[in-house]
Amino acid sequence: MPKKREINEYSTDPAAQQMLIRAEELGIETAFTRADKMVPCNIGAAGMCCKQCGMGPCRLTKSGEVGVCGATLDTMQARNLTRSIAAGSAAHSDHGRDMAFLLKATANGEAEGYTIQDIAKLHMVASYYKIPIDKRSPEEIANDLADLYISQFGQQRGEVVPAIRAPKKRQQIWREQNVIPRGVDREVVEALHRTHIGDDQDPEHILNHAIRTALADGWAGSMIATDISDILFGTPAPILGQANLGVIKEDMVNVVVHGHEPSLSEMIVAASQTPEIIEYAKAAGAKGVNLSGICCTANEILMRQGVPAAGNFLHQELAILTGAVEAMVVDVQCIMQALVGLAQNFHTKIITTSPKVKITGATHIEFDEHHALTVAKNILKVAIDNFKNREVSKIRIPQIKEDLIPGFSHEYINYMLGGSYRASFRPLNDAIMAGRIRGVAAIVGCNNPRSSQDYLHNKVVRELLKNDVLVVQTGCGAIASAKLGLMLGEAGLSEVGSGLREVCETIGIPPVLHMGSCVDNTRILTVLTQMVEEGGLGDDIDQIPAVGLAPEWMSEKALAIATYCVASGAYVIFGGASPVSGMPDRVNDSDAVLKYISEGWEKIYGGKLEFIPDPQKMIEATLAHIDKKRAALGLPAWERDKFGRSGDLRMRELEKLPLAERREAIYGLAAD
Ligand code: SF4
Ligand code: MSK
């Protein structure tokens, strides 16, 4: 009989705990309880099951065993991993394709409600590809850029154009390895072809194509999505927001937007602010419409519009359990089918909107960019009409929420470090070179009900901050830190090492920077490239003292992100289970795939992928890698408490000293 966990083992978030108690009272299942009941298949989990053809499925449970076709464990694992990476790359890239078509429609005046909001970003992106800018309207430039970007998906030969934005040395490595993607769709299709029965059966050769497929995501599909979202909706800059279920309001019509693409959610934000909708809501007896987000849709509208985040992946069911949500509006990715059944216990309507996603039992109102504002208003009216069906006795909204400052795009980081006239990554590089900042960690990815919600994210973030590691975050990991108050200036600084704190106080930033949604991991690639170009930290990404972590990963997109980061030179650590672990008692079998994606890829790309379930070991491996990279660059070894004497806290202490002592201390600082 599977073991049922205690509520505090399900989640470290007190708001989630309140809702899980409520679910128990009502006898309602959630992903947390379903995870208890659904014992994972240890053969499939370890990548040792193949169902690629009708002679199988073949499960390799004994040492040396092969499938009916003769496929070995290594081949099976390489094929399974590559198929996951292809699916993840397809999801991100299809999002990018939709954004490219939206840009085209906007440029041609065919997309109701959309405008080009960030002309500076449009000019910058166009200039990467030598699209003429002078004396041309934003629409003309956007039309050319849209055509170029649309062509990247179906391109058959050559190289996807955003790859030229990588450091020169990195491009050279990719060319030598022949892994620069020719076109996004071509690489995904070839990944499926190669892993079909009777095709590519050399594990390393299969995995080389996994690299090319993942690069089609990171340096094409996702990068295109981020570029166009910024051009159409504005490049994010710091803005005040809030996170957690306490953002749901009892006296308003609550609409929770969930999924990934900002095209619809931005329009719902716009529609909710129109007098027509505000009046409609008031006529229904509510004070107005209260929008909030879940998952990466939350991140998109949080960092651009300050719309609050109701939570991350594992909050999607919990939001409905508040009993106060009139509609959950979903588009694509990370949407649990269980939402529909759960919502039947309340008045909540689940509204699907993407032509690609329907859920049996949900209301489908299809989104069409040509009539986006009209569709958005219709959706909101359905939600408002549902307000009267609320059962007040069922409402339980946890009064828990935290403020945060999201919106740290790479453009804003560049600006904040140097100001309007000398925007530059120099101060960041200098702080790393001096040892004030030991290194950088990108902590990204999902929640997974197999571990306690947010526990791994927050444990790793907190420990790294104490060790002067600057943390950047995206996706559901970012919302985990936001819920903890680590993304709000001084509030987050109490737990931070003295050197990092000094830098944060000087620049005026939180120690954890929210950089966006999961497609926005490409912003991290851009930051790393700009750090290389700034100088002092080597001539390629693999030399920077930086690590990528996804402590609570669950989606195939996370595997695609990990792989393009590795191919870009990063050490990537995943928590939880490894999809290519093999079985521990199969001592005679090789662990060739595990070794190849770690040691093998490191030899070629300087980056490696490892699965480390224990958070303490994850932290130790991160710090050891950062220190190794510092030493290789000839930088001074990091020393705890070496810096911190010029930060705001120290200045406040000095103010209390007699004048002579204060002068002496300040002159001492100047000599540092
Ligand atoms: Fe079995 Fe080979 Fe078919 Fe896979 S491809 S199911 S290993 S026979
Ligand atoms: S939503 S992919 S659970 S980060 Fe991007 Fe969160 Fe992971 Fe979905």
XYZ file of C-alpha atoms and ligand atoms in Angstrom:
688
model
C 0.000 0.000 0.000
C 1.567 3.350 -1.023
C 2.298 5.713 1.851
C 0.203 8.837 2.222
C 2.291 11.831 3.192
C 1.423 14.458 5.814
C 0.212 17.867 4.619
C 3.518 19.543 5.529
C 5.348 16.956 3.436
C 3.275 17.919 0.382
C 4.249 21.564 0.387
C 6.363 24.016 2.354
C 4.002 26.831 1.370
C 1.530 27.645 4.183
C -1.113 28.813 1.689
C -0.866 25.479 -0.137
C -1.083 23.632 3.174
C -4.343 25.442 4.045
C -5.847 24.458 0.706
C -4.677 20.852 1.026
C -6.389 20.607 4.417
C -9.496 22.004 2.738
C -9.222 19.381 -0.035
C -9.078 16.648 2.604
C -12.161 18.067 4.357
C -14.044 17.977 1.058
C -12.654 14.570 0.065
C -11.147 16.015 -3.120
C -8.031 14.559 -4.716
C -5.161 16.703 -5.932
C -1.867 16.035 -7.723
C -0.277 15.680 -4.275
C -2.536 12.808 -3.209
C -2.537 11.254 -6.681
C 1.272 11.223 -6.559
C 1.051 9.173 -3.357
C -1.246 6.652 -4.999
C 0.545 6.450 -8.334
C 3.768 4.611 -7.577
C 6.094 5.409 -10.472
C 7.178 2.515 -12.686
C 10.850 2.114 -11.882
C 11.588 0.590 -15.284
C 10.093 3.438 -17.267
C 11.412 6.068 -14.845
C 14.968 4.878 -15.450
C 14.567 4.973 -19.259
C 14.650 1.161 -19.515
C 11.335 0.681 -21.327
C 10.886 1.068 -25.075
C 7.493 1.194 -26.797
C 8.714 2.442 -30.123
C 7.181 -0.459 -32.038
C 4.579 -3.225 -31.937
C 7.112 -5.937 -31.106
C 7.344 -4.403 -27.639
C 6.959 -2.699 -25.292
C 10.338 -4.090 -24.222
C 11.368 -3.696 -20.595
C 14.981 -4.404 -19.761
C 14.957 -5.658 -16.216
C 17.900 -8.054 -16.268
C 21.550 -7.325 -16.794
C 22.612 -7.633 -20.440
C 19.025 -8.032 -21.684
C 18.059 -6.445 -25.024
C 14.751 -5.632 -26.744
C 13.135 -7.856 -29.384
C 14.975 -5.875 -32.085
C 18.227 -6.165 -30.121
C 18.163 -2.589 -28.782
C 20.469 -2.222 -25.789
C 19.804 -0.293 -22.609
C 22.087 2.541 -23.785
C 20.255 2.877 -27.091
C 16.872 2.821 -25.381
C 17.864 5.479 -22.868
C 19.382 7.712 -25.542
C 16.237 7.360 -27.667
C 13.876 8.064 -24.769
C 15.830 11.113 -23.631
C 16.077 12.479 -27.178
C 12.320 12.068 -27.729
C 11.649 14.031 -24.534
C 14.032 16.767 -25.617
C 12.322 16.899 -29.023
C 8.894 17.228 -27.373
C 10.123 19.976 -25.061
C 11.773 21.830 -27.944
C 8.602 21.472 -30.013
C 6.451 22.960 -27.238
C 8.637 26.037 -26.738
C 9.216 26.492 -30.443
C 5.587 26.192 -31.440
C 4.936 28.993 -28.964
C 7.691 30.964 -30.779
C 6.061 30.252 -34.145
C 2.687 31.574 -32.931
C 4.389 34.732 -31.703
C 6.053 35.187 -35.119
C 2.672 34.912 -36.880
C 1.208 37.363 -34.357
C 4.014 39.845 -35.130
C 3.269 39.477 -38.840
C -0.462 40.049 -38.305
C 0.249 43.070 -36.085
C 2.626 44.549 -38.664
C -0.092 44.191 -41.292
C -2.759 45.774 -39.085
C -4.708 42.511 -38.952
C -4.440 41.762 -35.216
C -7.187 43.475 -33.241
C -5.891 45.183 -30.119
C -2.161 44.559 -30.641
C 0.467 47.234 -31.283
C 4.243 47.302 -31.383
C 5.016 48.573 -27.912
C 8.801 48.374 -27.800
C 10.279 49.996 -30.874
C 13.780 50.131 -29.330
C 13.780 46.354 -28.916
C 12.422 45.918 -32.451
C 15.326 48.008 -33.770
C 17.849 46.098 -31.699
C 16.613 42.665 -32.802
C 16.314 43.757 -36.456
C 19.871 45.070 -36.341
C 21.224 41.630 -35.332
C 20.054 40.416 -38.735
C 20.884 43.558 -40.708
C 17.220 44.315 -41.430
C 17.178 47.977 -42.586
C 15.838 50.384 -39.939
C 16.496 53.901 -41.254
C 13.469 55.822 -42.496
C 11.229 52.771 -42.095
C 8.113 52.490 -39.959
C 8.034 50.012 -37.062
C 5.445 48.016 -39.044
C 7.723 47.705 -42.081
C 10.630 46.538 -39.926
C 8.384 44.171 -37.947
C 7.040 42.700 -41.175
C 10.578 41.822 -42.328
C 11.532 40.474 -38.920
C 8.358 38.367 -38.782
C 9.114 36.892 -42.220
C 12.674 36.076 -41.182
C 11.540 34.476 -37.931
C 8.699 32.513 -39.546
C 11.224 31.117 -42.028
C 13.386 29.722 -39.189
C 10.848 27.012 -38.454
C 10.628 25.503 -41.920
C 14.183 26.283 -43.025
C 15.839 23.169 -44.471
C 19.483 24.150 -44.889
C 22.045 26.507 -43.368
C 21.892 27.780 -39.784
C 19.086 29.305 -37.705
C 19.838 33.024 -37.557
C 19.731 33.695 -33.777
C 22.792 31.415 -33.371
C 24.949 34.366 -34.482
C 24.135 35.990 -31.137
C 26.196 33.380 -29.229
C 29.851 34.074 -28.345
C 32.144 33.582 -31.363
C 34.040 30.712 -29.762
C 30.804 28.904 -28.956
C 29.629 29.175 -32.561
C 32.939 27.673 -33.633
C 32.461 24.665 -31.318
C 28.956 24.147 -32.667
C 30.160 24.338 -36.284
C 32.942 21.830 -35.578
C 30.379 19.479 -34.070
C 27.866 20.182 -36.853
C 25.106 20.901 -34.337
C 23.909 24.363 -35.340
C 20.242 23.732 -36.137
C 19.301 24.023 -39.806
C 15.669 24.772 -39.035
C 13.530 24.222 -35.951
C 11.008 21.824 -37.472
C 13.697 19.884 -39.327
C 15.580 19.049 -36.123
C 12.446 17.988 -34.219
C 11.287 15.812 -37.123
C 14.741 14.283 -37.480
C 14.826 13.504 -33.746
C 11.594 11.530 -34.154
C 12.878 9.847 -37.306
C 16.207 8.834 -35.800
C 14.533 7.301 -32.756
C 12.039 5.228 -34.778
C 12.516 1.436 -34.772
C 15.543 0.437 -36.778
C 17.168 3.863 -37.167
C 19.991 5.525 -35.277
C 21.337 2.981 -32.777
C 24.576 4.527 -31.608
C 23.736 6.218 -28.286
C 26.298 9.023 -28.657
C 25.204 9.703 -32.223
C 21.559 9.892 -31.126
C 22.483 12.252 -28.288
C 24.438 14.521 -30.628
C 21.210 15.116 -32.440
C 19.511 15.766 -29.082
C 21.979 18.657 -28.717
C 21.073 20.032 -32.157
C 17.355 19.702 -31.403
C 17.712 21.478 -28.051
C 19.746 24.272 -29.659
C 16.820 24.765 -32.055
C 14.798 25.530 -28.935
C 17.211 27.758 -26.982
C 18.856 29.650 -29.828
C 15.793 29.763 -32.098
C 12.234 28.857 -30.985
C 12.389 30.184 -27.421
C 14.612 33.129 -28.308
C 12.147 34.126 -31.028
C 9.270 33.867 -28.508
C 11.025 36.131 -26.012
C 12.113 38.694 -28.628
C 8.616 39.054 -30.058
C 6.867 39.124 -26.674
C 9.107 42.043 -25.717
C 8.513 43.835 -29.032
C 4.728 43.482 -28.808
C 4.148 43.831 -25.073
C 7.228 45.700 -23.860
C 10.580 44.580 -22.501
C 10.133 43.893 -18.788
C 11.484 46.348 -16.230
C 11.068 46.246 -12.445
C 7.484 46.625 -11.298
C 5.721 45.863 -8.021
C 3.806 42.589 -7.959
C 2.414 40.045 -5.527
C 2.428 36.279 -5.325
C 0.396 33.527 -3.678
C -3.238 32.560 -3.265
C -3.970 35.611 -1.088
C -4.156 37.658 -4.305
C -7.589 36.145 -5.019
C -10.258 38.627 -3.889
C -13.578 37.714 -2.338
C -15.520 40.753 -3.565
C -14.419 40.579 -7.188
C -14.850 38.324 -10.185
C -11.681 36.219 -10.107
C -10.220 35.120 -13.407
C -7.052 33.023 -13.261
C -5.054 32.782 -16.493
C -2.876 29.703 -16.766
C -0.493 28.305 -19.351
C 2.240 29.972 -21.326
C 1.546 32.265 -24.242
C 1.228 35.988 -23.473
C -0.785 36.709 -26.622
C -4.143 35.942 -25.006
C -3.318 36.852 -21.413
C -2.076 40.331 -22.383
C -5.347 40.894 -24.205
C -7.354 39.694 -21.189
C -5.449 42.210 -19.061
C -6.326 44.943 -21.584
C -9.978 43.857 -21.796
C -10.354 43.739 -17.988
C -9.470 47.428 -17.812
C -12.077 48.606 -20.332
C -15.096 50.548 -18.986
C -17.350 48.022 -20.748
C -16.012 45.105 -18.678
C -15.745 47.060 -15.421
C -19.393 48.135 -15.768
C -20.448 44.607 -16.709
C -18.773 43.257 -13.544
C -20.398 45.921 -11.351
C -23.795 45.160 -12.821
C -23.223 41.540 -11.760
C -22.697 42.671 -8.157
C -18.875 42.474 -8.054
C -16.413 45.295 -7.434
C -14.644 44.515 -10.707
C -12.552 41.828 -12.343
C -9.491 40.573 -10.471
C -6.948 38.858 -12.688
C -4.185 36.596 -11.480
C -1.913 34.020 -13.103
C -0.577 30.502 -12.669
C 2.636 29.016 -14.114
C 4.421 30.896 -16.865
C 1.405 32.903 -18.018
C 1.629 34.356 -14.510
C 5.258 35.250 -15.104
C 4.508 36.897 -18.461
C 1.841 39.294 -17.149
C 3.462 39.705 -13.728
C 6.714 41.062 -15.094
C 5.139 43.295 -17.719
C 1.876 44.450 -16.108
C 2.328 43.716 -12.400
C -0.682 41.339 -12.492
C -0.312 39.143 -9.381
C 0.694 35.476 -9.535
C -1.720 33.157 -7.739
C 1.065 30.572 -7.731
C 3.225 28.093 -9.558
C 2.475 24.741 -11.206
C 1.171 22.932 -8.106
C -1.102 25.857 -7.211
C -3.381 25.354 -10.237
C -5.766 23.027 -8.406
C -5.393 24.916 -5.130
C -6.613 28.160 -6.695
C -9.906 26.460 -7.613
C -10.189 25.070 -4.079
C -10.541 28.655 -2.784
C -14.106 28.480 -4.153
C -13.765 32.069 -5.390
C -12.519 31.555 -8.952
C -15.151 32.267 -11.603
C -12.999 31.107 -14.500
C -9.622 29.531 -15.092
C -8.591 30.440 -18.627
C -5.928 28.154 -20.069
C -3.945 28.051 -23.293
C -1.042 25.597 -23.682
C 1.378 23.521 -21.556
C 1.402 22.440 -17.903
C -2.403 22.394 -17.623
C -3.625 19.416 -15.587
C -6.575 17.494 -17.026
C -7.747 17.080 -13.409
C -8.816 20.745 -13.343
C -12.130 19.974 -15.030
C -13.195 17.327 -12.503
C -12.000 19.430 -9.591
C -13.896 22.475 -10.845
C -17.153 20.470 -10.833
C -17.040 20.642 -7.024
C -17.324 24.427 -7.304
C -18.844 26.908 -9.741
C -15.499 27.491 -11.549
C -15.495 27.278 -15.351
C -12.398 25.902 -17.048
C -12.095 27.716 -20.380
C -9.729 26.337 -23.021
C -8.708 28.828 -25.694
C -5.988 27.353 -27.904
C -6.841 25.681 -31.215
C -4.284 23.065 -30.072
C -5.775 22.256 -26.659
C -9.220 21.029 -25.726
C -10.062 19.232 -22.466
C -13.144 17.046 -22.275
C -15.733 18.775 -20.128
C -14.189 22.243 -20.402
C -15.779 25.245 -22.125
C -13.922 26.050 -25.352
C -13.773 29.661 -26.522
C -11.213 29.697 -29.283
C -8.684 32.481 -29.385
C -8.099 34.187 -32.706
C -5.475 36.924 -32.892
C -7.468 38.744 -35.579
C -10.278 39.369 -33.075
C -8.289 39.080 -29.846
C -9.855 41.911 -27.876
C -13.370 40.744 -28.749
C -12.533 37.152 -27.728
C -10.930 38.378 -24.486
C -14.049 40.408 -23.619
C -16.298 37.425 -24.381
C -14.230 35.238 -22.052
C -14.430 37.822 -19.272
C -18.198 38.138 -19.725
C -18.583 34.361 -19.334
C -16.605 34.630 -16.076
C -18.646 37.606 -14.857
C -21.939 35.839 -15.684
C -20.678 32.973 -13.495
C -20.217 35.229 -10.431
C -23.842 34.706 -9.371
C -23.236 30.944 -9.146
C -20.660 31.264 -6.361
C -21.441 29.424 -3.133
C -20.265 31.844 -0.471
C -20.146 29.072 2.157
C -17.451 27.300 0.120
C -15.045 30.248 -0.069
C -11.715 29.809 1.725
C -8.995 32.174 0.520
C -5.693 31.853 2.410
C -4.705 35.350 3.489
C -1.123 34.765 2.465
C 0.761 36.716 -0.202
C 4.137 38.412 -0.624
C 5.241 41.475 -2.534
C 7.959 41.142 -5.139
C 9.779 43.114 -7.802
C 9.936 41.091 -11.015
C 10.993 42.275 -14.460
C 14.766 41.817 -14.699
C 15.150 41.414 -18.435
C 18.732 41.308 -19.699
C 18.195 44.810 -21.077
C 17.215 46.074 -17.645
C 20.115 44.299 -15.916
C 22.471 45.985 -18.376
C 20.858 49.362 -17.666
C 20.719 48.984 -13.884
C 24.404 48.111 -13.735
C 25.565 51.151 -15.656
C 22.712 53.631 -16.144
C 21.441 55.223 -19.365
C 24.797 56.519 -20.572
C 27.111 53.683 -19.716
C 24.866 50.612 -19.599
C 27.203 47.679 -19.208
C 27.859 44.393 -17.481
C 31.199 45.753 -16.180
C 30.067 46.165 -12.543
C 28.755 42.587 -12.462
C 31.919 41.154 -13.993
C 34.060 43.261 -11.636
C 32.090 42.079 -8.602
C 32.635 38.457 -9.651
C 36.300 39.029 -10.420
C 36.894 40.654 -7.023
C 34.967 37.909 -5.193
C 32.141 40.081 -3.854
C 29.927 37.823 -5.924
C 31.260 34.262 -5.868
C 29.331 33.256 -8.992
C 25.887 33.123 -10.561
C 23.205 30.430 -10.322
C 20.179 30.215 -12.604
C 17.571 28.288 -10.604
C 14.685 27.453 -12.893
C 11.997 24.937 -13.711
C 8.885 23.371 -12.397
C 7.271 21.986 -9.238
C 6.939 18.240 -8.896
C 4.501 16.625 -6.437
C 7.012 13.811 -5.899
C 8.922 16.248 -3.685
C 7.643 18.788 -1.204
C 6.438 21.823 -3.177
C 9.051 24.630 -3.241
C 11.265 22.901 -0.644
C 14.141 22.052 -2.975
C 13.930 25.386 -4.793
C 14.022 27.416 -1.636
C 16.643 25.346 0.175
C 19.060 25.705 -2.747
C 18.328 29.415 -3.250
C 18.820 30.269 0.421
C 22.099 28.363 0.788
C 23.572 29.837 -2.376
C 22.651 33.381 -1.306
C 24.496 32.853 1.987
C 27.518 31.942 -0.117
C 27.461 35.192 -2.134
C 26.000 33.523 -5.221
C 23.720 35.851 -7.206
C 20.546 33.987 -8.160
C 18.495 34.544 -11.316
C 15.207 32.687 -11.767
C 12.495 31.917 -14.280
C 9.376 29.757 -14.439
C 7.839 28.134 -11.397
C 11.122 28.387 -9.478
C 10.834 32.170 -9.657
C 7.342 32.059 -8.154
C 8.649 29.798 -5.335
C 11.139 32.509 -4.316
C 8.565 35.249 -4.797
C 6.189 33.514 -2.360
C 9.020 33.533 0.169
C 9.727 37.267 -0.141
C 13.213 36.814 -1.586
C 12.475 39.055 -4.551
C 11.880 42.281 -2.710
C 14.907 44.495 -2.144
C 15.994 44.613 1.467
C 13.499 42.009 2.618
C 15.494 39.416 0.744
C 18.849 40.700 1.932
C 18.750 39.521 5.541
C 19.848 36.038 4.494
C 22.491 37.045 1.994
C 26.286 36.830 2.208
C 28.003 40.128 2.994
C 29.716 40.590 -0.386
C 26.569 39.930 -2.411
C 24.547 42.093 -0.050
C 26.926 44.983 -0.633
C 26.456 44.683 -4.405
C 22.657 44.454 -4.082
C 22.551 47.487 -1.799
C 24.787 49.518 -4.100
C 22.821 48.768 -7.251
C 19.443 48.593 -5.509
C 18.387 45.096 -6.558
C 17.018 42.050 -4.758
C 19.464 39.137 -4.418
C 17.144 36.958 -6.506
C 16.310 38.355 -9.928
C 13.070 37.295 -11.621
C 13.849 36.990 -15.342
C 10.575 35.652 -16.673
C 8.873 32.522 -17.924
C 10.371 29.234 -19.112
C 10.855 30.423 -22.707
C 12.730 33.348 -21.171
C 15.614 31.114 -20.156
C 17.057 32.509 -23.362
C 17.454 35.792 -21.462
C 19.956 33.927 -19.296
C 21.859 32.837 -22.427
C 21.976 36.492 -23.471
C 23.215 37.637 -20.052
C 25.968 35.000 -20.105
C 26.963 36.059 -23.636
C 27.083 39.710 -22.604
C 29.233 38.822 -19.583
C 31.664 37.088 -21.942
C 31.688 40.066 -24.302
C 32.295 42.479 -21.418
C 35.622 40.788 -20.711
C 37.477 39.459 -17.680
C 35.567 36.184 -17.372
C 37.061 34.254 -20.274
C 36.045 34.150 -23.906
C 33.173 31.673 -23.766
C 30.177 30.808 -21.574
C 31.770 27.639 -20.168
C 34.428 29.732 -18.417
C 31.998 31.838 -16.364
C 31.570 30.771 -12.701
C 27.912 29.905 -13.217
C 25.613 26.903 -12.764
C 22.038 26.140 -13.902
C 19.707 24.198 -11.585
C 16.196 22.763 -11.896
C 15.617 21.253 -8.437
C 11.957 20.256 -8.970
C 11.834 19.601 -12.724
C 9.007 17.582 -14.255
C 8.366 18.699 -17.864
C 10.034 17.643 -21.098
C 10.621 21.321 -21.757
C 12.944 21.338 -18.728
C 15.043 18.605 -20.361
C 15.243 20.650 -23.569
C 16.314 23.735 -21.604
C 18.952 21.728 -19.725
C 20.372 20.379 -22.966
C 20.633 23.716 -24.756
C 22.268 25.205 -21.654
C 24.800 22.341 -21.613
C 25.486 22.859 -25.331
C 25.993 26.548 -24.537
C 28.652 25.641 -21.961
C 26.753 25.484 -18.656
C 26.928 22.931 -15.869
C 23.282 21.954 -15.267
C 22.078 20.114 -12.173
C 18.615 18.571 -11.970
C 17.013 17.422 -8.728
C 14.479 14.617 -8.469
C 14.664 11.506 -10.596
C 16.981 10.915 -13.537
C 15.203 9.680 -16.680
C 18.338 7.739 -17.649
C 19.445 6.385 -14.282
C 19.236 2.663 -15.010
C 18.688 0.387 -12.022
C 21.065 0.565 -9.078
C 21.325 -3.209 -8.707
C 22.277 -3.755 -12.344
C 25.961 -3.418 -11.526
C 27.167 -5.201 -14.634
C 25.440 -2.828 -17.026
C 27.187 0.268 -18.264
C 25.866 3.708 -17.432
C 27.070 4.973 -20.773
C 24.283 7.511 -21.302
C 24.627 9.042 -17.846
C 28.389 9.295 -18.371
C 28.076 10.683 -21.877
C 25.691 13.541 -20.967
C 28.033 14.432 -18.114
C 31.710 13.687 -18.882
C 31.226 13.216 -22.630
C 29.357 16.454 -23.215
C 31.732 18.313 -20.901
C 34.712 17.353 -23.063
C 32.995 18.717 -26.163
C 30.923 21.642 -24.913
C 32.401 22.492 -21.498
C 28.929 21.989 -20.006
C 27.418 18.849 -18.494
C 24.083 17.519 -17.241
C 23.833 15.724 -13.913
C 20.957 14.516 -11.752
C 21.535 15.051 -8.011
C 18.460 14.408 -5.836
C 20.040 15.446 -2.499
C 19.800 19.266 -2.122
C 22.907 19.475 0.060
C 24.960 17.657 -2.574
C 23.395 19.896 -5.242
C 24.609 22.968 -3.331
C 28.084 21.481 -2.786
C 28.425 20.592 -6.486
C 27.319 24.125 -7.461
C 29.838 25.834 -5.191
C 32.638 23.446 -6.179
C 31.996 24.162 -9.870
C 31.917 27.920 -9.301
C 35.190 27.761 -7.357
C 36.773 25.566 -10.043
C 35.848 28.105 -12.723
C 37.152 30.987 -10.582
C 40.482 29.202 -10.154
C 40.718 28.422 -13.891
C 40.266 32.142 -14.631
C 42.989 33.011 -12.096
C 40.498 34.902 -9.907
C 41.072 35.149 -6.148
C 39.493 32.328 -4.150
C 36.182 33.394 -2.618
C 36.404 34.259 1.091
C 33.400 34.538 3.367
C 32.963 38.025 4.922
C 35.917 39.476 3.031
C 33.606 42.179 1.678
C 30.554 43.912 3.003
C 32.179 46.827 4.751
C 30.891 49.405 2.268
C 27.271 48.261 2.191
C 24.330 50.245 3.563
C 24.223 48.274 6.819
C 27.868 49.045 7.570
C 27.326 52.709 6.707
C 24.477 52.857 9.175
C 26.779 51.408 11.843
C 29.490 53.926 11.023
C 27.064 56.810 11.439
C 26.888 55.974 15.133
C 30.685 56.344 15.645
C 32.421 59.533 16.811
C 33.623 61.664 13.877
C 37.332 60.755 14.115
C 36.672 57.014 14.233
C 34.128 57.300 11.424
C 36.699 59.128 9.224
C 39.321 56.519 9.927
C 36.900 53.728 9.032
C 35.780 55.453 5.824
C 39.388 56.194 4.727
C 40.124 52.559 5.409
C 37.274 51.651 3.083
C 38.568 53.958 0.399
C 41.912 52.169 0.577
C 40.244 48.776 0.030
Fe 11.292 -3.443 -28.408
Fe 13.039 -2.650 -30.309
Fe 10.405 -2.288 -30.659
Fe 11.706 -0.846 -28.826
S 12.021 -0.755 -31.013
S 9.712 -1.846 -28.574
S 13.222 -2.313 -28.100
S 11.478 -4.237 -30.450
S 5.206 26.480 -16.241
S 7.349 23.968 -17.642
S 5.848 23.757 -14.616
S 8.473 25.952 -15.050
Fe 6.539 27.117 -17.560
Fe 6.347 25.833 -14.552
Fe 7.807 23.939 -15.568
Fe 5.457 24.396 -16.586
